[in-house]
């Protein structure tokens, strides 16, 4: 393969590795028609060896896939209703925004290098404006974030010098602060009067940081650009998704319930999980529900195998702490969209969230 093609494949793969756990990524690329070896190093090595039309095809699949998941993927979503006037105001503002030249916008949609990322502050920067065929508008905002990477070593795995210094210890934990790039997204659904804020890589967010705080950061970054966004930012009232938890579980035609936590009528608390079938119909769960009566779910994960034709499986996790079951008017302000491959899939999932929250 020409060096430029090999370099492009390697860069795309490394960018994807930063966004997804390798096992999930390998499965999704397989569903997109690109067979990938079972380790990161082998994936890079073998795909870089492709030549001719096979190399072109791999680059096209990786590029299309990456461009889609930058605005989708696995993200926590906050949904805000906006009036017709505010929708008009926000739409006009977003259309007219000029994306500045910065490290993120120059590299988009590929993540910038670790060296370049290390030198940046943590402020969000505009990286891309996307005008969707539907009339919807997305802004992608990128930022540097950090998390603690912990690795545990047994006593037998460390050097003699460490053993001599810490002879009474059984294991050692190393902690390294690792930087990563996030692709947070704000999308206006113009025909639906809806503003969506998608927070990227939520699994890496650890307290005291929260996805809600980052949602506020993103809206605050854009508030000066539009009176409509400023009002959303000031009110800070995302749609309450709590009704979705029970209503989607009790809608047997809605995907597969792959995981759930629930309280039985007796007051006992239980969890269930299945890999590829619907927990609603799983013999043990269904039999138990029939025996004790209807259960009260407080955390559910639903998977649709083909919600948008040709876009693969997508999941949705929405839940609350158990203690909120006893609180009248409890609020759930976000849900997690899992492995969405495009904005169209995100829109379809959020349509369901809104429908089951307000219907």
Short mmCIF file of C-alpha atoms in Angstrom, two decimals, residues 8-357:
data_model
loop_
_atom_site.label_atom_id
_atom_site.label_comp_id
_atom_site.label_asym_id
_atom_site.label_seq_id
_atom_site.Cartn_x
_atom_site.Cartn_y
_atom_site.Cartn_z
CA UNK A 8 -4.50 7.24 6.77
CA UNK A 9 -5.69 3.79 7.82
CA UNK A 10 -3.47 3.87 10.90
CA UNK A 11 -4.67 7.35 11.87
CA UNK A 12 -8.33 6.44 11.45
CA UNK A 13 -7.94 3.24 13.46
CA UNK A 14 -6.12 5.01 16.29
CA UNK A 15 -8.83 7.67 16.40
CA UNK A 16 -11.48 4.97 16.63
CA UNK A 17 -9.54 3.20 19.39
CA UNK A 18 -9.77 6.41 21.45
CA UNK A 19 -13.55 6.45 21.11
CA UNK A 20 -14.57 2.81 21.53
CA UNK A 21 -13.43 -0.24 23.47
CA UNK A 22 -11.76 -2.45 20.88
CA UNK A 23 -14.16 -5.38 21.26
CA UNK A 24 -17.18 -3.16 20.54
CA UNK A 25 -15.41 -1.44 17.68
CA UNK A 26 -14.41 -4.72 16.06
CA UNK A 27 -18.02 -5.93 16.12
CA UNK A 28 -19.38 -2.69 14.67
CA UNK A 29 -16.81 -2.60 11.87
CA UNK A 30 -17.67 -6.20 11.11
CA UNK A 31 -21.34 -5.25 10.74
CA UNK A 32 -20.22 -2.46 8.39
CA UNK A 33 -18.43 -5.02 6.22
CA UNK A 34 -14.83 -4.68 7.39
CA UNK A 35 -13.34 -7.74 9.05
CA UNK A 36 -10.80 -6.74 11.72
CA UNK A 37 -8.27 -9.05 13.50
CA UNK A 38 -8.77 -9.66 17.21
CA UNK A 39 -6.11 -7.31 18.61
CA UNK A 40 -5.35 -3.62 18.05
CA UNK A 41 -1.80 -4.25 16.87
CA UNK A 42 -2.87 -6.93 14.39
CA UNK A 43 -5.71 -4.73 13.14
CA UNK A 44 -3.29 -1.92 12.31
CA UNK A 45 -0.66 -4.26 10.89
CA UNK A 46 -2.98 -6.22 8.61
CA UNK A 47 -5.15 -3.36 7.37
CA UNK A 48 -2.06 -1.31 6.51
CA UNK A 49 -0.97 -4.17 4.26
CA UNK A 50 -4.08 -3.90 2.06
CA UNK A 51 -3.51 -2.74 -1.51
CA UNK A 52 -5.49 -1.36 -4.44
CA UNK A 53 -9.28 -1.43 -4.27
CA UNK A 54 -9.19 -3.34 -0.96
CA UNK A 55 -7.27 -0.46 0.65
CA UNK A 56 -9.62 2.11 -0.86
CA UNK A 57 -12.61 0.17 0.45
CA UNK A 58 -11.13 -0.06 3.98
CA UNK A 59 -10.42 3.69 4.03
CA UNK A 60 -13.96 4.46 2.82
CA UNK A 61 -15.56 2.23 5.48
CA UNK A 62 -13.37 3.61 8.27
CA UNK A 63 -13.92 7.22 7.15
CA UNK A 64 -17.70 6.89 6.82
CA UNK A 65 -17.96 5.02 10.09
CA UNK A 66 -15.81 7.52 11.96
CA UNK A 67 -17.62 10.56 10.56
CA UNK A 68 -20.92 9.06 11.74
CA UNK A 69 -19.89 8.14 15.26
CA UNK A 70 -18.20 11.47 15.95
CA UNK A 71 -21.69 12.99 16.20
CA UNK A 72 -23.25 9.81 17.57
CA UNK A 73 -21.47 6.88 19.21
CA UNK A 74 -21.95 6.40 22.95
CA UNK A 75 -23.06 9.65 24.52
CA UNK A 76 -25.29 10.91 27.32
CA UNK A 77 -28.13 13.01 25.98
CA UNK A 78 -29.94 15.97 27.54
CA UNK A 79 -33.12 17.08 25.77
CA UNK A 80 -34.50 20.63 25.93
CA UNK A 81 -37.80 21.88 24.51
CA UNK A 82 -37.60 25.24 22.76
CA UNK A 83 -40.37 27.54 21.55
CA UNK A 84 -40.94 28.26 17.87
CA UNK A 85 -39.41 31.72 18.28
CA UNK A 86 -36.35 30.34 20.06
CA UNK A 87 -35.99 27.57 17.50
CA UNK A 88 -35.97 30.18 14.77
CA UNK A 89 -33.45 32.31 16.65
CA UNK A 90 -31.15 29.37 17.44
CA UNK A 91 -31.36 28.05 13.88
CA UNK A 92 -30.39 31.40 12.37
CA UNK A 93 -27.50 31.76 14.81
CA UNK A 94 -26.13 28.28 14.18
CA UNK A 95 -26.36 28.63 10.39
CA UNK A 96 -24.35 31.84 10.53
CA UNK A 97 -21.64 30.61 12.89
CA UNK A 98 -18.17 30.60 11.38
CA UNK A 99 -15.99 27.79 12.73
CA UNK A 100 -12.62 29.23 13.74
CA UNK A 101 -9.30 27.68 12.77
CA UNK A 102 -7.94 25.78 15.76
CA UNK A 103 -6.24 22.46 16.42
CA UNK A 104 -9.58 20.64 16.63
CA UNK A 105 -11.21 22.14 13.54
CA UNK A 106 -8.10 21.60 11.40
CA UNK A 107 -7.96 17.91 12.33
CA UNK A 108 -11.73 17.19 12.39
CA UNK A 109 -13.14 14.55 12.27
CA UNK A 110 -9.92 12.79 13.31
CA UNK A 111 -8.69 13.37 16.87
CA UNK A 112 -5.60 15.54 17.23
CA UNK A 113 -2.30 14.02 18.30
CA UNK A 114 -1.59 13.31 21.97
CA UNK A 115 1.27 15.80 21.86
CA UNK A 116 -0.96 18.59 20.55
CA UNK A 117 -3.71 17.67 23.01
CA UNK A 118 -1.36 17.81 25.98
CA UNK A 119 -0.52 21.48 25.36
CA UNK A 120 -4.17 22.64 25.29
CA UNK A 121 -6.38 23.98 28.05
CA UNK A 122 -9.67 22.22 28.87
CA UNK A 123 -12.01 24.82 27.33
CA UNK A 124 -14.44 23.70 24.63
CA UNK A 125 -13.66 24.89 21.11
CA UNK A 126 -15.90 24.83 18.07
CA UNK A 127 -14.69 22.16 15.67
CA UNK A 128 -17.44 21.61 13.07
CA UNK A 129 -20.84 22.79 11.89
CA UNK A 130 -23.02 20.16 10.22
CA UNK A 131 -26.11 21.07 8.18
CA UNK A 132 -28.13 17.86 7.97
CA UNK A 133 -30.37 17.08 4.95
CA UNK A 134 -33.36 17.11 7.32
CA UNK A 135 -32.76 20.79 8.13
CA UNK A 136 -31.37 19.95 11.57
CA UNK A 137 -28.11 21.63 12.57
CA UNK A 138 -25.29 20.25 14.72
CA UNK A 139 -22.30 21.94 16.27
CA UNK A 140 -19.42 19.76 17.41
CA UNK A 141 -17.37 21.15 20.29
CA UNK A 142 -14.10 19.48 21.23
CA UNK A 143 -12.09 19.70 24.41
CA UNK A 144 -9.30 18.03 26.32
CA UNK A 145 -10.32 15.93 29.28
CA UNK A 146 -8.29 13.71 31.61
CA UNK A 147 -8.88 10.58 33.63
CA UNK A 148 -6.85 8.45 35.99
CA UNK A 149 -5.55 5.28 34.37
CA UNK A 150 -4.92 2.63 37.04
CA UNK A 151 -2.90 -0.55 36.52
CA UNK A 152 -2.48 -3.21 39.23
CA UNK A 153 0.68 -5.35 39.46
CA UNK A 154 1.17 -8.42 41.62
CA UNK A 155 4.31 -8.65 43.78
CA UNK A 156 5.82 -11.18 41.37
CA UNK A 157 5.47 -8.76 38.44
CA UNK A 158 7.54 -5.86 39.74
CA UNK A 159 11.30 -5.30 39.64
CA UNK A 160 13.76 -6.46 42.29
CA UNK A 161 14.29 -2.87 43.42
CA UNK A 162 10.58 -2.44 44.11
CA UNK A 163 10.44 -5.78 45.91
CA UNK A 164 13.29 -4.77 48.17
CA UNK A 165 11.64 -1.44 49.03
CA UNK A 166 8.18 -2.88 49.58
CA UNK A 167 8.74 -6.48 50.65
CA UNK A 168 5.57 -6.71 52.77
CA UNK A 169 3.22 -5.63 49.99
CA UNK A 170 1.09 -8.01 47.94
CA UNK A 171 0.24 -5.81 44.98
CA UNK A 172 0.97 -2.35 43.56
CA UNK A 173 -1.33 0.14 41.83
CA UNK A 174 0.11 2.70 39.43
CA UNK A 175 -1.86 5.83 38.55
CA UNK A 176 -1.28 7.87 35.41
CA UNK A 177 -3.23 10.95 34.31
CA UNK A 178 -4.22 10.30 30.68
CA UNK A 179 -5.59 12.93 28.29
CA UNK A 180 -8.29 12.27 25.73
CA UNK A 181 -10.34 14.33 23.28
CA UNK A 182 -14.11 14.62 23.57
CA UNK A 183 -16.54 15.39 20.78
CA UNK A 184 -19.57 16.95 22.49
CA UNK A 185 -22.48 17.84 20.20
CA UNK A 186 -25.36 20.33 20.25
CA UNK A 187 -28.12 19.62 17.73
CA UNK A 188 -31.18 21.70 16.93
CA UNK A 189 -34.11 19.66 15.60
CA UNK A 190 -35.76 22.58 13.87
CA UNK A 191 -39.03 20.89 13.00
CA UNK A 192 -39.44 19.36 16.46
CA UNK A 193 -38.67 22.36 18.69
CA UNK A 194 -35.91 20.44 20.40
CA UNK A 195 -32.32 21.08 21.40
CA UNK A 196 -30.16 18.05 22.21
CA UNK A 197 -26.82 18.14 24.03
CA UNK A 198 -24.72 14.99 23.64
CA UNK A 199 -21.87 14.43 26.10
CA UNK A 200 -19.11 12.23 24.73
CA UNK A 201 -17.37 9.26 26.41
CA UNK A 202 -19.49 9.35 29.58
CA UNK A 203 -17.85 6.23 31.05
CA UNK A 204 -14.69 8.26 31.68
CA UNK A 205 -16.46 10.96 33.68
CA UNK A 206 -15.80 10.48 37.38
CA UNK A 207 -17.06 12.50 40.33
CA UNK A 208 -16.88 15.30 41.24
CA UNK A 209 -17.29 15.83 37.48
CA UNK A 210 -20.68 14.94 35.97
CA UNK A 211 -22.19 14.86 32.50
CA UNK A 212 -24.74 17.43 33.70
CA UNK A 213 -21.98 19.88 34.61
CA UNK A 214 -20.40 19.40 31.20
CA UNK A 215 -23.76 19.97 29.51
CA UNK A 216 -23.88 23.32 31.32
CA UNK A 217 -20.34 24.08 30.13
CA UNK A 218 -21.29 23.41 26.51
CA UNK A 219 -24.44 25.54 26.66
CA UNK A 220 -22.53 28.27 28.46
CA UNK A 221 -19.93 28.25 25.70
CA UNK A 222 -22.70 28.93 23.13
CA UNK A 223 -24.98 31.19 25.20
CA UNK A 224 -23.48 34.42 23.87
CA UNK A 225 -24.21 33.36 20.29
CA UNK A 226 -27.97 33.10 20.60
CA UNK A 227 -30.68 34.47 22.86
CA UNK A 228 -32.52 31.16 22.51
CA UNK A 229 -29.52 29.14 23.72
CA UNK A 230 -28.98 31.67 26.52
CA UNK A 231 -32.53 31.01 27.73
CA UNK A 232 -31.98 27.24 27.63
CA UNK A 233 -28.76 27.73 29.59
CA UNK A 234 -30.36 29.99 32.21
CA UNK A 235 -33.45 27.81 32.76
CA UNK A 236 -31.40 24.58 32.86
CA UNK A 237 -34.54 22.42 32.60
CA UNK A 238 -33.91 19.33 30.49
CA UNK A 239 -36.85 17.04 29.81
CA UNK A 240 -37.61 14.70 32.71
CA UNK A 241 -37.02 11.19 31.36
CA UNK A 242 -38.17 9.34 34.49
CA UNK A 243 -41.47 8.20 32.89
CA UNK A 244 -39.47 6.39 30.18
CA UNK A 245 -38.10 3.82 32.58
CA UNK A 246 -41.38 2.08 33.29
CA UNK A 247 -43.24 2.94 30.09
CA UNK A 248 -40.55 1.62 27.74
CA UNK A 249 -40.11 -1.55 29.78
CA UNK A 250 -43.85 -2.16 29.59
CA UNK A 251 -43.92 -1.63 25.80
CA UNK A 252 -43.13 -5.14 24.51
CA UNK A 253 -42.66 -3.94 20.92
CA UNK A 254 -39.80 -1.61 21.91
CA UNK A 255 -36.53 -3.41 21.26
CA UNK A 256 -35.01 -5.92 23.66
CA UNK A 257 -34.59 -5.26 27.38
CA UNK A 258 -31.02 -6.51 27.85
CA UNK A 259 -30.48 -5.26 31.41
CA UNK A 260 -32.68 -3.93 34.18
CA UNK A 261 -32.84 -3.22 37.89
CA UNK A 262 -36.25 -3.40 39.56
CA UNK A 263 -38.18 -3.58 42.78
CA UNK A 264 -40.65 -6.43 43.27
CA UNK A 265 -44.05 -5.92 44.96
CA UNK A 266 -42.56 -7.56 48.08
CA UNK A 267 -40.01 -4.76 48.28
CA UNK A 268 -37.03 -6.90 47.28
CA UNK A 269 -34.58 -5.39 44.81
CA UNK A 270 -33.29 -7.44 41.87
CA UNK A 271 -31.23 -7.16 38.71
CA UNK A 272 -31.39 -9.08 35.46
CA UNK A 273 -29.29 -9.26 32.30
CA UNK A 274 -29.34 -11.30 29.11
CA UNK A 275 -26.99 -11.13 26.15
CA UNK A 276 -29.16 -11.53 23.06
CA UNK A 277 -32.79 -12.08 24.06
CA UNK A 278 -35.50 -9.92 25.60
CA UNK A 279 -35.46 -10.03 29.38
CA UNK A 280 -39.21 -9.40 29.33
CA UNK A 281 -39.64 -12.87 27.77
CA UNK A 282 -36.76 -14.70 29.45
CA UNK A 283 -38.25 -17.71 31.22
CA UNK A 284 -36.94 -17.02 34.74
CA UNK A 285 -37.78 -13.32 34.70
CA UNK A 286 -41.19 -13.79 33.06
CA UNK A 287 -42.05 -16.62 35.45
CA UNK A 288 -41.03 -14.57 38.45
CA UNK A 289 -43.06 -11.58 37.30
CA UNK A 290 -46.10 -13.78 36.76
CA UNK A 291 -45.71 -15.21 40.25
CA UNK A 292 -45.22 -11.98 42.21
CA UNK A 293 -47.05 -9.44 40.07
CA UNK A 294 -45.83 -6.45 38.13
CA UNK A 295 -42.37 -5.11 38.97
CA UNK A 296 -41.19 -1.50 39.18
CA UNK A 297 -38.07 -0.95 37.08
CA UNK A 298 -35.75 1.91 38.00
CA UNK A 299 -32.97 1.30 35.49
CA UNK A 300 -33.37 -0.30 32.04
CA UNK A 301 -31.19 -0.87 29.00
CA UNK A 302 -33.02 -1.46 25.73
CA UNK A 303 -31.41 -2.52 22.46
CA UNK A 304 -32.84 -2.18 18.98
CA UNK A 305 -31.20 -4.38 16.38
CA UNK A 306 -32.27 -2.33 13.35
CA UNK A 307 -33.92 0.89 14.51
CA UNK A 308 -32.68 2.74 11.42
CA UNK A 309 -32.28 0.44 8.43
CA UNK A 310 -28.67 -0.50 7.75
CA UNK A 311 -27.32 1.33 10.80
CA UNK A 312 -26.71 -1.64 13.10
CA UNK A 313 -27.78 -2.12 16.70
CA UNK A 314 -28.19 0.78 19.13
CA UNK A 315 -28.83 0.75 22.87
CA UNK A 316 -30.44 3.12 25.35
CA UNK A 317 -29.87 3.11 29.09
CA UNK A 318 -32.08 5.25 31.31
CA UNK A 319 -32.27 4.95 35.07
CA UNK A 320 -32.31 6.52 38.50
CA UNK A 321 -30.96 5.65 41.96
CA UNK A 322 -33.16 3.19 43.85
CA UNK A 323 -33.94 5.76 46.54
CA UNK A 324 -35.74 7.92 43.96
CA UNK A 325 -38.53 5.35 43.68
CA UNK A 326 -39.89 6.62 46.99
CA UNK A 327 -39.62 10.28 45.98
CA UNK A 328 -42.66 11.88 44.36
CA UNK A 329 -41.76 13.81 41.25
CA UNK A 330 -38.26 12.37 40.85
CA UNK A 331 -36.28 13.76 37.92
CA UNK A 332 -34.03 11.93 35.48
CA UNK A 333 -32.37 14.56 33.30
CA UNK A 334 -30.38 12.40 30.88
CA UNK A 335 -30.08 8.99 29.26
CA UNK A 336 -27.19 7.15 27.67
CA UNK A 337 -27.29 6.31 23.96
CA UNK A 338 -25.02 3.35 23.23
CA UNK A 339 -23.21 2.65 19.94
CA UNK A 340 -25.31 4.86 17.65
CA UNK A 341 -23.67 4.91 14.23
CA UNK A 342 -25.14 8.18 12.90
CA UNK A 343 -27.13 11.29 13.74
CA UNK A 344 -30.20 9.66 12.20
CA UNK A 345 -30.01 6.91 14.83
CA UNK A 346 -29.60 9.47 17.62
CA UNK A 347 -32.69 11.32 16.38
CA UNK A 348 -34.71 8.08 16.31
CA UNK A 349 -33.70 7.17 19.88
CA UNK A 350 -34.43 10.65 21.22
CA UNK A 351 -37.82 10.60 19.47
CA UNK A 352 -38.66 7.57 21.60
CA UNK A 353 -37.38 9.21 24.77
CA UNK A 354 -39.57 12.25 24.16
CA UNK A 355 -42.59 10.17 23.19
CA UNK A 356 -42.45 7.94 26.29
CA UNK A 357 -41.68 10.87 28.58
#
